[in-house]
Amino acid sequence: QVQLVESGGGVVQPGRSLRLSCAASGFTFSNYAMHWVRQAPGKGLEWVAVIWNDGSNKYYSDSVKGRFTISRDNSKNTLYLQMNSLRAEDTAVYYCVRGHGYFEDWGQGTLVTVSS
Amino acid sequence: EIVLTQSPVTVSLSPGERATLSCRASQGVTTYLAWYQQKPGQAPRLLIYDASTRASGIPARFSGSGSGTDFTLTISSLEPEDFAVYYCQQRNNWPPFTFGPGTRVDI
């Protein structure tokens, strides 16, 4: 079965950086586009970024463009999100998600809290 | 950016009743619309994609309809486990992929 396990969340000060990871198993990772989707506490869902199956294309929401970088290592079946210049409004649960245009399979999420 | 609006914000129903949830898009998305269910403390789950196709393992009591700008998720007879928040999402015009604000189905 598909498993997506996020890690790397925690408490970080504004302006600092954090890198999230997502370990994938149960499917051929290199065949699928992968996304990060986030959810602020008590709020709705917000798409963050997508990366093509081969890493050739990446797209970002305006709210993170220029600060976050999505990447993947298909040899390690792992997805990453490098988050720089973090702001309080980036506080959220970050989900790793498999899918092309729809979000088919989700990890359990990792909480990122940006606070001084 | 396509904005999705969901109504009602909250609906209170009883087990066995029918739930009808609405999603409206600010511009046409053809049938490139999905519905997700999220229970407290859990990740969302894909229910419906392409407006009316049930995802794998989703019970037949969930159905979706609509095209263009107006879409509906219907739960024909609510089970206790169906009380949750439901989100719609479009993939017709991206980036960004956008979600609606959600409808909470309460007992």
XYZ file of N, CA and C in Angstrom:
669
model
N 0.840 -1.186 0.000
C 0.000 0.000 0.000
C 0.886 1.251 0.000
N 0.319 2.325 -0.491
C 1.042 3.590 -0.561
C 1.302 4.120 0.849
N 2.549 4.467 1.093
C 2.905 5.119 2.362
C 3.725 6.362 2.081
N 3.344 7.442 2.733
C 4.066 8.695 2.638
C 4.302 9.168 4.067
N 5.566 9.308 4.438
C 5.900 9.648 5.819
C 6.752 10.913 5.832
N 6.143 11.990 6.334
C 6.829 13.276 6.417
C 7.664 13.362 7.701
N 8.701 14.164 7.631
C 9.532 14.444 8.799
C 10.191 15.800 8.610
N 10.763 16.297 9.705
C 11.505 17.546 9.625
C 10.805 18.757 10.199
N 9.549 18.611 10.596
C 8.839 19.743 11.167
C 9.361 20.095 12.549
N 8.898 21.230 13.054
C 9.317 21.668 14.383
C 9.069 23.145 14.553
N 9.645 23.697 15.613
C 9.505 25.115 15.910
C 10.738 25.842 15.395
N 10.524 26.929 14.664
C 11.628 27.681 14.076
C 11.317 29.172 14.190
N 12.356 29.964 14.346
C 12.160 31.416 14.458
C 11.893 32.048 13.097
N 11.167 33.133 13.076
C 10.953 33.850 11.804
C 12.285 34.197 11.144
N 12.314 34.039 9.811
C 13.507 34.330 9.043
C 14.461 33.160 8.898
N 14.252 32.101 9.688
C 15.139 30.946 9.609
C 14.651 29.956 8.558
N 15.379 28.850 8.424
C 15.095 27.838 7.399
C 14.779 26.491 8.030
N 14.105 25.665 7.230
C 13.763 24.300 7.651
C 13.628 23.464 6.396
N 14.010 22.194 6.466
C 13.822 21.287 5.334
C 12.955 20.127 5.761
N 11.872 19.942 5.015
C 10.985 18.810 5.225
C 11.359 17.681 4.276
N 11.138 16.451 4.719
C 11.343 15.274 3.884
C 10.085 14.434 3.882
N 9.948 13.646 2.838
C 8.817 12.725 2.739
C 9.336 11.431 2.131
N 9.297 10.361 2.910
C 9.728 9.050 2.439
C 8.538 8.309 1.855
N 8.671 7.886 0.613
C 7.577 7.229 -0.098
C 7.862 5.750 -0.268
N 6.816 4.955 -0.184
C 6.937 3.518 -0.414
C 5.612 2.968 -0.878
N 5.640 1.756 -1.436
C 4.423 1.087 -1.871
C 3.990 1.407 -3.285
N 4.775 2.203 -3.992
C 4.485 2.518 -5.386
C 5.778 2.938 -6.068
N 5.730 3.039 -7.390
C 6.905 3.448 -8.154
C 7.011 4.962 -8.106
N 7.813 5.449 -7.174
C 7.903 6.879 -6.876
C 8.228 7.700 -8.124
N 9.111 7.186 -8.955
C 9.581 7.955 -10.109
C 8.523 8.100 -11.201
N 7.370 7.477 -11.038
C 6.295 7.587 -12.025
C 5.284 8.686 -11.704
N 5.407 9.302 -10.513
C 4.350 10.187 -10.046
C 4.843 11.599 -9.757
N 4.023 12.579 -10.153
C 4.210 13.923 -9.645
C 3.897 13.926 -8.152
N 4.538 14.822 -7.435
C 4.358 14.920 -5.994
C 4.140 16.378 -5.600
N 3.342 16.576 -4.559
C 2.974 17.901 -4.095
C 3.262 18.062 -2.607
N 3.338 19.313 -2.192
C 3.184 19.693 -0.790
C 1.912 20.530 -0.680
N 1.097 20.177 0.292
C -0.128 20.904 0.609
C -0.075 21.215 2.106
N -0.473 22.410 2.495
C -0.410 22.761 3.911
C -1.768 23.175 4.449
N -1.863 23.145 5.777
C -3.098 23.504 6.466
C -2.748 24.207 7.765
N -3.016 25.504 7.809
C -2.802 26.264 9.032
C -3.770 25.782 10.109
N -3.415 25.938 11.370
C -4.260 25.435 12.464
C -5.693 25.954 12.368
N -6.642 25.045 12.308
C -8.050 25.398 12.249
C -8.522 25.974 10.928
N -7.672 25.930 9.912
C -8.005 26.528 8.614
C -8.144 25.476 7.524
N -8.326 25.946 6.304
C -8.508 25.060 5.171
C -7.192 24.630 4.541
N -7.307 24.001 3.378
C -6.168 23.440 2.675
C -5.596 24.449 1.676
N -4.276 24.476 1.573
C -3.599 25.362 0.635
C -2.517 24.577 -0.094
N -2.612 24.531 -1.410
C -1.566 23.907 -2.218
C -0.314 24.782 -2.174
N 0.852 24.115 -2.045
C 2.122 24.830 -1.905
C 2.991 24.687 -3.152
N 3.217 23.452 -3.597
C 4.154 23.236 -4.704
C 3.952 21.861 -5.295
N 4.384 21.716 -6.548
C 4.349 20.429 -7.254
C 5.663 20.236 -7.988
N 6.073 19.000 -8.112
C 7.257 18.649 -8.899
C 6.899 17.462 -9.788
N 7.290 17.546 -11.028
C 7.037 16.469 -11.993
C 7.762 15.191 -11.560
N 7.353 14.085 -12.109
C 7.913 12.803 -11.715
C 9.422 12.727 -11.901
N 9.931 13.380 -12.939
C 11.368 13.345 -13.203
C 12.084 14.597 -12.713
N 11.363 15.456 -12.020
C 11.963 16.677 -11.490
C 12.133 17.785 -12.514
N 11.614 17.585 -13.718
C 11.882 18.533 -14.798
C 11.097 19.837 -14.673
N 9.986 19.785 -13.984
C 9.167 20.990 -13.809
C 8.737 21.135 -12.351
N 8.704 22.370 -11.914
C 8.295 22.688 -10.550
C 7.427 23.944 -10.598
N 6.378 23.957 -9.801
C 5.497 25.119 -9.727
C 5.185 25.394 -8.264
N 4.948 26.687 -7.975
C 4.751 27.111 -6.592
C 3.554 28.040 -6.473
N 2.981 28.066 -5.287
C 1.976 29.095 -5.005
C 2.682 30.431 -4.857
N 1.960 31.493 -5.102
C 2.555 32.827 -4.985
C 3.041 33.098 -3.565
N 2.377 32.513 -2.589
C 2.709 32.785 -1.194
C 4.075 32.238 -0.777
N 4.624 31.292 -1.541
C 5.914 30.708 -1.162
C 6.976 30.872 -2.250
N 6.583 31.362 -3.405
C 7.516 31.474 -4.526
C 8.703 32.345 -4.142
N 9.899 31.842 -4.466
C 11.121 32.568 -4.135
C 11.669 32.264 -2.750
N 10.858 31.605 -1.912
C 11.318 31.256 -0.550
C 11.423 29.745 -0.351
N 10.511 28.995 -0.992
C 10.492 27.540 -0.830
C 10.999 26.887 -2.121
N 11.636 25.709 -1.957
C 12.094 24.929 -3.104
C 11.689 23.474 -2.915
N 10.972 22.948 -3.893
C 10.604 21.539 -3.881
C 11.633 20.764 -4.693
N 11.980 19.576 -4.225
C 12.925 18.735 -4.947
C 12.639 17.277 -4.618
N 13.284 16.389 -5.324
C 13.090 14.968 -5.088
C 14.350 14.203 -5.437
N 14.496 13.036 -4.818
C 15.575 12.113 -5.138
C 14.912 10.775 -5.430
N 14.766 10.470 -6.703
C 14.068 9.248 -7.081
C 14.853 7.990 -6.694
N 16.162 8.113 -6.531
C 16.954 6.951 -6.113
C 16.709 6.615 -4.639
N 16.224 7.597 -3.886
C 15.926 7.400 -2.466
C 14.426 7.419 -2.170
N 13.612 7.553 -3.205
C 12.154 7.614 -3.033
C 11.760 8.687 -2.001
N 12.355 9.836 -2.135
C 12.155 10.882 -1.141
C 11.861 12.222 -1.804
N 10.893 12.917 -1.217
C 10.502 14.262 -1.634
C 10.964 15.242 -0.564
N 11.342 16.442 -0.986
C 11.825 17.455 -0.051
C 11.100 18.779 -0.240
N 11.108 19.573 0.827
C 10.684 20.967 0.731
C 11.647 21.796 1.560
N 12.463 22.586 0.868
C 13.364 23.515 1.540
C 12.624 24.829 1.753
N 12.502 25.224 3.007
C 11.742 26.435 3.338
C 12.684 27.461 3.945
N 12.847 28.576 3.252
C 13.718 29.651 3.713
C 12.891 30.880 4.068
N 13.499 31.794 4.800
C 12.846 33.060 5.166
C 11.445 32.821 5.712
N 11.352 31.923 6.653
C 10.037 31.536 7.162
C 9.352 32.678 7.890
N 8.037 32.690 7.764
C 7.187 33.724 8.359
C 6.173 33.069 9.283
N 5.575 33.862 10.152
C 4.565 33.324 11.058
C 3.416 32.678 10.278
N 3.071 33.270 9.128
C 1.950 32.747 8.346
C 2.271 31.424 7.642
N 3.512 30.956 7.736
C 3.858 29.633 7.209
C 3.560 28.526 8.224
N 3.152 28.893 9.413
C 2.806 27.901 10.436
C 1.642 27.047 9.941
N 1.856 25.739 9.892
C 0.851 24.833 9.328
C 1.328 23.390 9.463
N 0.386 22.492 9.244
C 0.732 21.093 8.992
C 1.024 20.979 7.496
N 2.164 20.391 7.175
C 2.571 20.216 5.776
C 2.396 18.754 5.404
N 1.595 18.548 4.352
C 1.334 17.209 3.857
C 2.098 16.960 2.559
N 2.658 15.783 2.471
C 3.243 15.259 1.233
C 2.123 14.503 0.522
N 1.932 14.767 -0.766
C 0.776 14.208 -1.463
C 1.179 13.672 -2.824
N 0.677 12.505 -3.140
C 0.904 11.907 -4.452
C -0.259 12.243 -5.375
N 0.085 12.588 -6.614
C -0.978 12.815 -7.575
C -0.524 13.719 -8.694
N -1.321 13.778 -9.726
C -1.023 14.681 -10.820
C -1.857 15.945 -10.626
N -3.077 15.964 -11.057
C -3.919 17.130 -10.827
C -4.804 16.988 -9.617
N -5.045 15.766 -9.201
C -5.804 15.509 -7.978
C -4.867 14.924 -6.930
N -5.269 15.024 -5.676
C -4.419 14.617 -4.568
C -4.883 13.255 -4.054
N -4.251 12.220 -4.575
C -4.749 10.866 -4.411
C -4.388 10.236 -3.074
N -3.160 10.434 -2.641
C -2.681 9.808 -1.413
C -1.909 10.829 -0.609
N -2.180 10.848 0.705
C -1.633 11.858 1.600
C -0.823 11.200 2.712
N 0.244 11.886 3.128
C 0.925 11.490 4.341
C 0.147 11.960 5.560
N 0.687 11.703 6.736
C 0.012 12.093 7.981
C 0.306 13.548 8.345
N 1.282 14.145 7.692
C 1.592 15.554 7.908
C 2.665 15.771 8.961
N 3.361 16.899 8.844
C 4.334 17.310 9.839
C 4.083 18.777 10.160
N 4.086 19.115 11.441
C 3.735 20.467 11.885
C 4.967 21.359 11.899
N 4.827 22.500 11.239
C 5.850 23.545 11.255
C 5.274 24.749 11.990
N 5.956 25.179 13.026
C 5.532 26.349 13.792
C 6.620 27.407 13.708
N 6.249 28.559 13.185
C 7.195 29.669 13.054
C 6.860 30.694 14.135
N 7.751 30.790 15.101
C 7.476 31.656 16.245
C 8.791 32.038 16.922
N 8.812 33.246 17.442
C 9.996 33.691 18.173
C 9.886 33.326 19.647
N -6.447 33.380 -10.866
C -6.663 32.261 -9.950
C -8.154 31.948 -9.833
N -8.478 30.671 -9.902
C -9.871 30.266 -9.758
C -10.225 30.172 -8.279
N -11.262 30.864 -7.890
C -11.736 30.855 -6.503
C -12.940 29.921 -6.411
N -12.882 29.029 -5.433
C -13.985 28.110 -5.174
C -14.723 28.533 -3.911
N -16.040 28.556 -4.004
C -16.897 28.929 -2.881
C -17.770 27.735 -2.522
N -17.840 27.400 -1.243
C -18.641 26.257 -0.819
C -19.796 26.712 0.072
N -20.919 26.044 -0.078
C -22.066 26.321 0.779
C -22.820 25.034 1.077
N -23.452 24.975 2.283
C -23.315 25.955 3.355
C -21.959 25.836 4.040
N -21.695 26.717 4.968
C -20.460 26.627 5.739
C -20.529 25.423 6.675
N -21.675 25.288 7.320
C -21.927 24.168 8.221
C -23.340 23.671 7.983
N -23.528 22.374 8.043
C -24.869 21.795 7.961
C -25.000 20.762 9.080
N -26.122 20.833 9.774
C -26.386 19.895 10.868
C -27.450 18.897 10.434
N -27.096 17.641 10.452
C -27.979 16.580 9.979
C -27.917 15.399 10.925
N -28.777 14.443 10.695
C -28.811 13.222 11.502
C -28.422 12.025 10.649
N -27.913 10.956 11.268
C -27.639 9.728 10.505
C -28.878 9.284 9.740
N -28.655 8.846 8.510
C -29.746 8.416 7.655
C -30.280 9.507 6.744
N -29.991 10.758 7.073
C -30.458 11.866 6.234
C -29.549 12.033 5.020
N -30.042 12.811 4.058
C -29.314 13.108 2.830
C -28.598 14.432 2.994
N -27.323 14.471 2.557
C -26.546 15.708 2.605
C -26.267 16.176 1.187
N -26.467 17.460 0.951
C -26.202 18.053 -0.356
C -25.282 19.247 -0.158
N -24.057 19.125 -0.667
C -23.042 20.157 -0.502
C -22.762 20.788 -1.859
N -22.553 22.090 -1.849
C -22.365 22.830 -3.087
C -20.973 23.429 -3.184
N -20.459 23.501 -4.408
C -19.175 24.133 -4.705
C -19.366 24.937 -5.986
N -19.002 26.206 -5.936
C -19.122 27.074 -7.113
C -17.764 27.664 -7.447
N -17.419 27.630 -8.729
C -16.138 28.153 -9.206
C -16.307 29.539 -9.811
N -15.290 30.377 -9.638
C -15.349 31.757 -10.148
C -15.276 31.816 -11.661
N -14.793 30.776 -12.285
C -14.845 30.599 -13.730
C -14.920 29.099 -14.027
N -15.301 28.770 -15.246
C -15.528 27.372 -15.573
C -14.302 26.487 -15.408
N -14.524 25.303 -14.847
C -13.451 24.332 -14.676
C -13.777 23.032 -15.401
N -14.669 23.091 -16.377
C -15.207 21.905 -17.077
C -15.626 20.886 -16.015
N -15.049 19.688 -16.028
C -15.370 18.719 -14.967
C -14.136 18.369 -14.138
N -13.154 19.255 -14.159
C -11.912 18.995 -13.439
C -12.029 19.422 -11.975
N -12.896 18.742 -11.269
C -13.158 19.081 -9.883
C -13.184 17.823 -9.036
N -12.616 17.934 -7.834
C -12.569 16.815 -6.894
C -13.186 17.219 -5.563
N -13.553 16.205 -4.786
C -14.056 16.379 -3.426
C -13.215 15.533 -2.469
N -12.932 16.097 -1.297
C -12.160 15.429 -0.261
C -12.930 15.474 1.054
N -12.684 14.457 1.857
C -13.241 14.391 3.202
C -12.091 14.470 4.197
N -12.263 15.267 5.246
C -11.256 15.337 6.290
C -11.914 15.225 7.658
N -11.452 14.260 8.430
C -11.912 14.086 9.806
C -10.879 14.700 10.747
N -11.293 15.075 11.958
C -10.362 15.726 12.890
C -9.098 14.907 13.124
N -7.950 15.572 13.015
C -6.671 14.929 13.272
C -6.194 14.008 12.173
N -6.903 13.985 11.057
C -6.524 13.108 9.948
C -6.222 13.917 8.693
N -5.486 13.285 7.790
C -5.260 13.882 6.474
C -6.533 13.784 5.646
N -6.685 14.665 4.685
C -7.837 14.544 3.781
C -7.786 13.239 2.985
N -8.961 12.851 2.492
C -9.097 11.649 1.672
C -9.854 12.002 0.409
N -9.334 11.572 -0.728
C -10.005 11.820 -2.006
C -11.266 10.974 -2.098
N -12.389 11.637 -2.361
C -13.671 10.940 -2.514
C -14.084 10.818 -3.970
N -14.082 11.948 -4.661
C -14.626 12.086 -6.007
C -13.634 12.872 -6.850
N -13.405 12.449 -8.089
C -12.608 13.248 -9.018
C -13.313 13.325 -10.360
N -12.859 14.258 -11.178
C -13.530 14.522 -12.464
C -15.035 14.713 -12.254
N -15.368 15.375 -11.179
C -16.718 15.807 -10.809
C -17.635 14.683 -10.354
N -17.481 13.481 -10.922
C -18.479 12.448 -10.636
C -17.932 11.038 -10.498
N -16.623 10.860 -10.577
C -16.016 9.531 -10.479
C -15.565 9.258 -9.053
N -16.088 8.197 -8.476
C -15.681 7.850 -7.112
C -14.267 7.295 -7.107
N -13.478 7.723 -6.142
C -12.138 7.175 -5.972
C -12.226 5.738 -5.461
N -11.118 5.048 -5.543
C -11.074 3.652 -5.132
C -11.492 3.479 -3.672
N -12.419 2.553 -3.435
C -12.831 2.233 -2.080
C -13.871 3.146 -1.478
N -14.349 4.117 -2.233
C -15.340 5.070 -1.705
C -16.742 4.477 -1.861
N -17.526 4.475 -0.786
C -18.866 3.867 -0.850
C -19.779 4.567 -1.850
N -20.740 3.803 -2.349
C -21.654 4.305 -3.379
C -22.594 5.386 -2.868
N -22.698 5.561 -1.545
C -23.570 6.626 -1.034
C -23.012 8.025 -1.335
N -21.747 8.094 -1.721
C -21.146 9.369 -2.128
C -21.280 9.513 -3.640
N -21.826 10.640 -4.081
C -21.903 10.888 -5.508
C -21.649 12.359 -5.786
N -21.093 12.615 -6.971
C -20.804 13.980 -7.372
C -21.432 14.278 -8.707
N -21.761 15.555 -8.906
C -22.344 15.972 -10.172
C -21.942 17.408 -10.459
N -22.201 17.810 -11.696
C -21.953 19.192 -12.086
C -20.910 19.330 -13.162
N -20.848 20.520 -13.722
C -19.834 20.869 -14.709
C -19.816 22.385 -14.852
N -18.716 22.896 -15.396
C -18.626 24.337 -15.567
C -18.306 25.046 -14.266
N -19.297 25.678 -13.664
C -19.056 26.429 -12.439
C -19.807 25.902 -11.219
N -20.744 25.004 -11.392
C -21.581 24.559 -10.275
C -21.516 23.045 -10.082
N -21.180 22.651 -8.857
C -20.953 21.256 -8.546
C -21.643 20.891 -7.232
N -21.985 19.604 -7.115
C -22.665 19.121 -5.918
C -22.066 17.795 -5.485
N -21.860 17.676 -4.182
C -21.528 16.392 -3.562
C -22.758 15.972 -2.768
N -23.226 14.762 -3.021
C -24.386 14.231 -2.319
C -23.985 12.993 -1.538
N -24.399 12.962 -0.282
C -24.264 11.752 0.535
C -25.688 11.266 0.761
N -26.018 10.134 0.186
C -27.434 9.742 0.074
C -28.059 9.420 1.435
N -27.280 8.792 2.316
C -27.799 8.436 3.637
C -26.605 8.464 4.601
N -26.567 9.478 5.445
C -25.391 9.705 6.274
C -25.154 8.572 7.268
N -23.920 8.124 7.281
C -23.452 7.189 8.297
C -22.711 7.991 9.375
N -22.605 7.456 10.585
C -21.918 8.200 11.658
C -20.508 8.629 11.285
N -19.819 7.830 10.475
C -18.438 8.152 10.100
C -18.339 9.230 9.031
N -19.458 9.687 8.497
C -19.451 10.708 7.445
C -19.416 12.130 7.998
N -19.539 12.284 9.298
C -19.528 13.625 9.877
C -18.079 14.113 9.883
N -17.825 15.158 9.079
C -16.469 15.578 8.747
C -16.549 16.909 8.013
N -15.375 17.391 7.567
C -15.320 18.574 6.709
C -15.052 18.104 5.278
N -15.740 18.722 4.332
C -15.612 18.357 2.925
C -15.100 19.558 2.130
N -14.064 19.297 1.306
C -13.462 20.343 0.485
C -13.606 19.989 -0.990
N -13.838 21.000 -1.815
C -13.719 20.815 -3.253
C -12.384 21.405 -3.713
N -11.933 20.962 -4.896
C -10.623 21.375 -5.429
C -10.674 21.309 -6.943
N -10.060 22.286 -7.607
C -10.054 22.291 -9.070
C -8.642 22.105 -9.614
N -8.583 21.455 -10.779
C -7.311 21.276 -11.463
C -7.391 21.743 -12.925
N -8.407 22.512 -13.241
C -8.564 22.924 -14.634
C -7.573 24.008 -15.018
N -7.314 24.912 -14.096
C -6.493 26.077 -14.391
C -5.497 26.233 -13.247
N -4.269 25.870 -13.535
C -3.240 25.882 -12.479
C -1.910 26.279 -13.085
N -0.881 26.689 -12.340
C -0.991 26.903 -10.892
C -1.757 28.187 -10.589
N -2.344 28.321 -9.422
C -2.295 27.310 -8.364
C -3.461 26.327 -8.459
N -3.290 25.140 -7.944
C -4.428 24.281 -7.636
C -5.136 24.942 -6.452
N -6.443 25.028 -6.508
C -7.160 25.728 -5.443
C -8.218 24.847 -4.813
N -8.438 25.110 -3.531
C -9.452 24.427 -2.738
C -10.542 25.411 -2.328
N -11.730 24.878 -2.107
C -12.752 25.669 -1.456
C -12.495 25.733 0.036
N -13.230 26.591 0.758
C -13.006 26.782 2.199
C -13.562 25.656 3.057
N -14.348 24.770 2.472
C -14.851 23.627 3.220
C -16.277 23.783 3.715
N -16.954 22.658 3.837
C -18.275 22.569 4.471
C -18.179 21.534 5.581
N -18.600 21.933 6.774
C -18.599 21.002 7.900
C -19.956 20.334 7.997
N -19.976 19.023 8.059
C -21.214 18.262 8.250
C -21.225 17.787 9.692
N -22.134 18.363 10.458
C -22.237 18.090 11.890
C -23.459 17.243 12.188
N -23.390 16.549 13.291
C -24.577 15.856 13.780
C -25.497 16.890 14.411
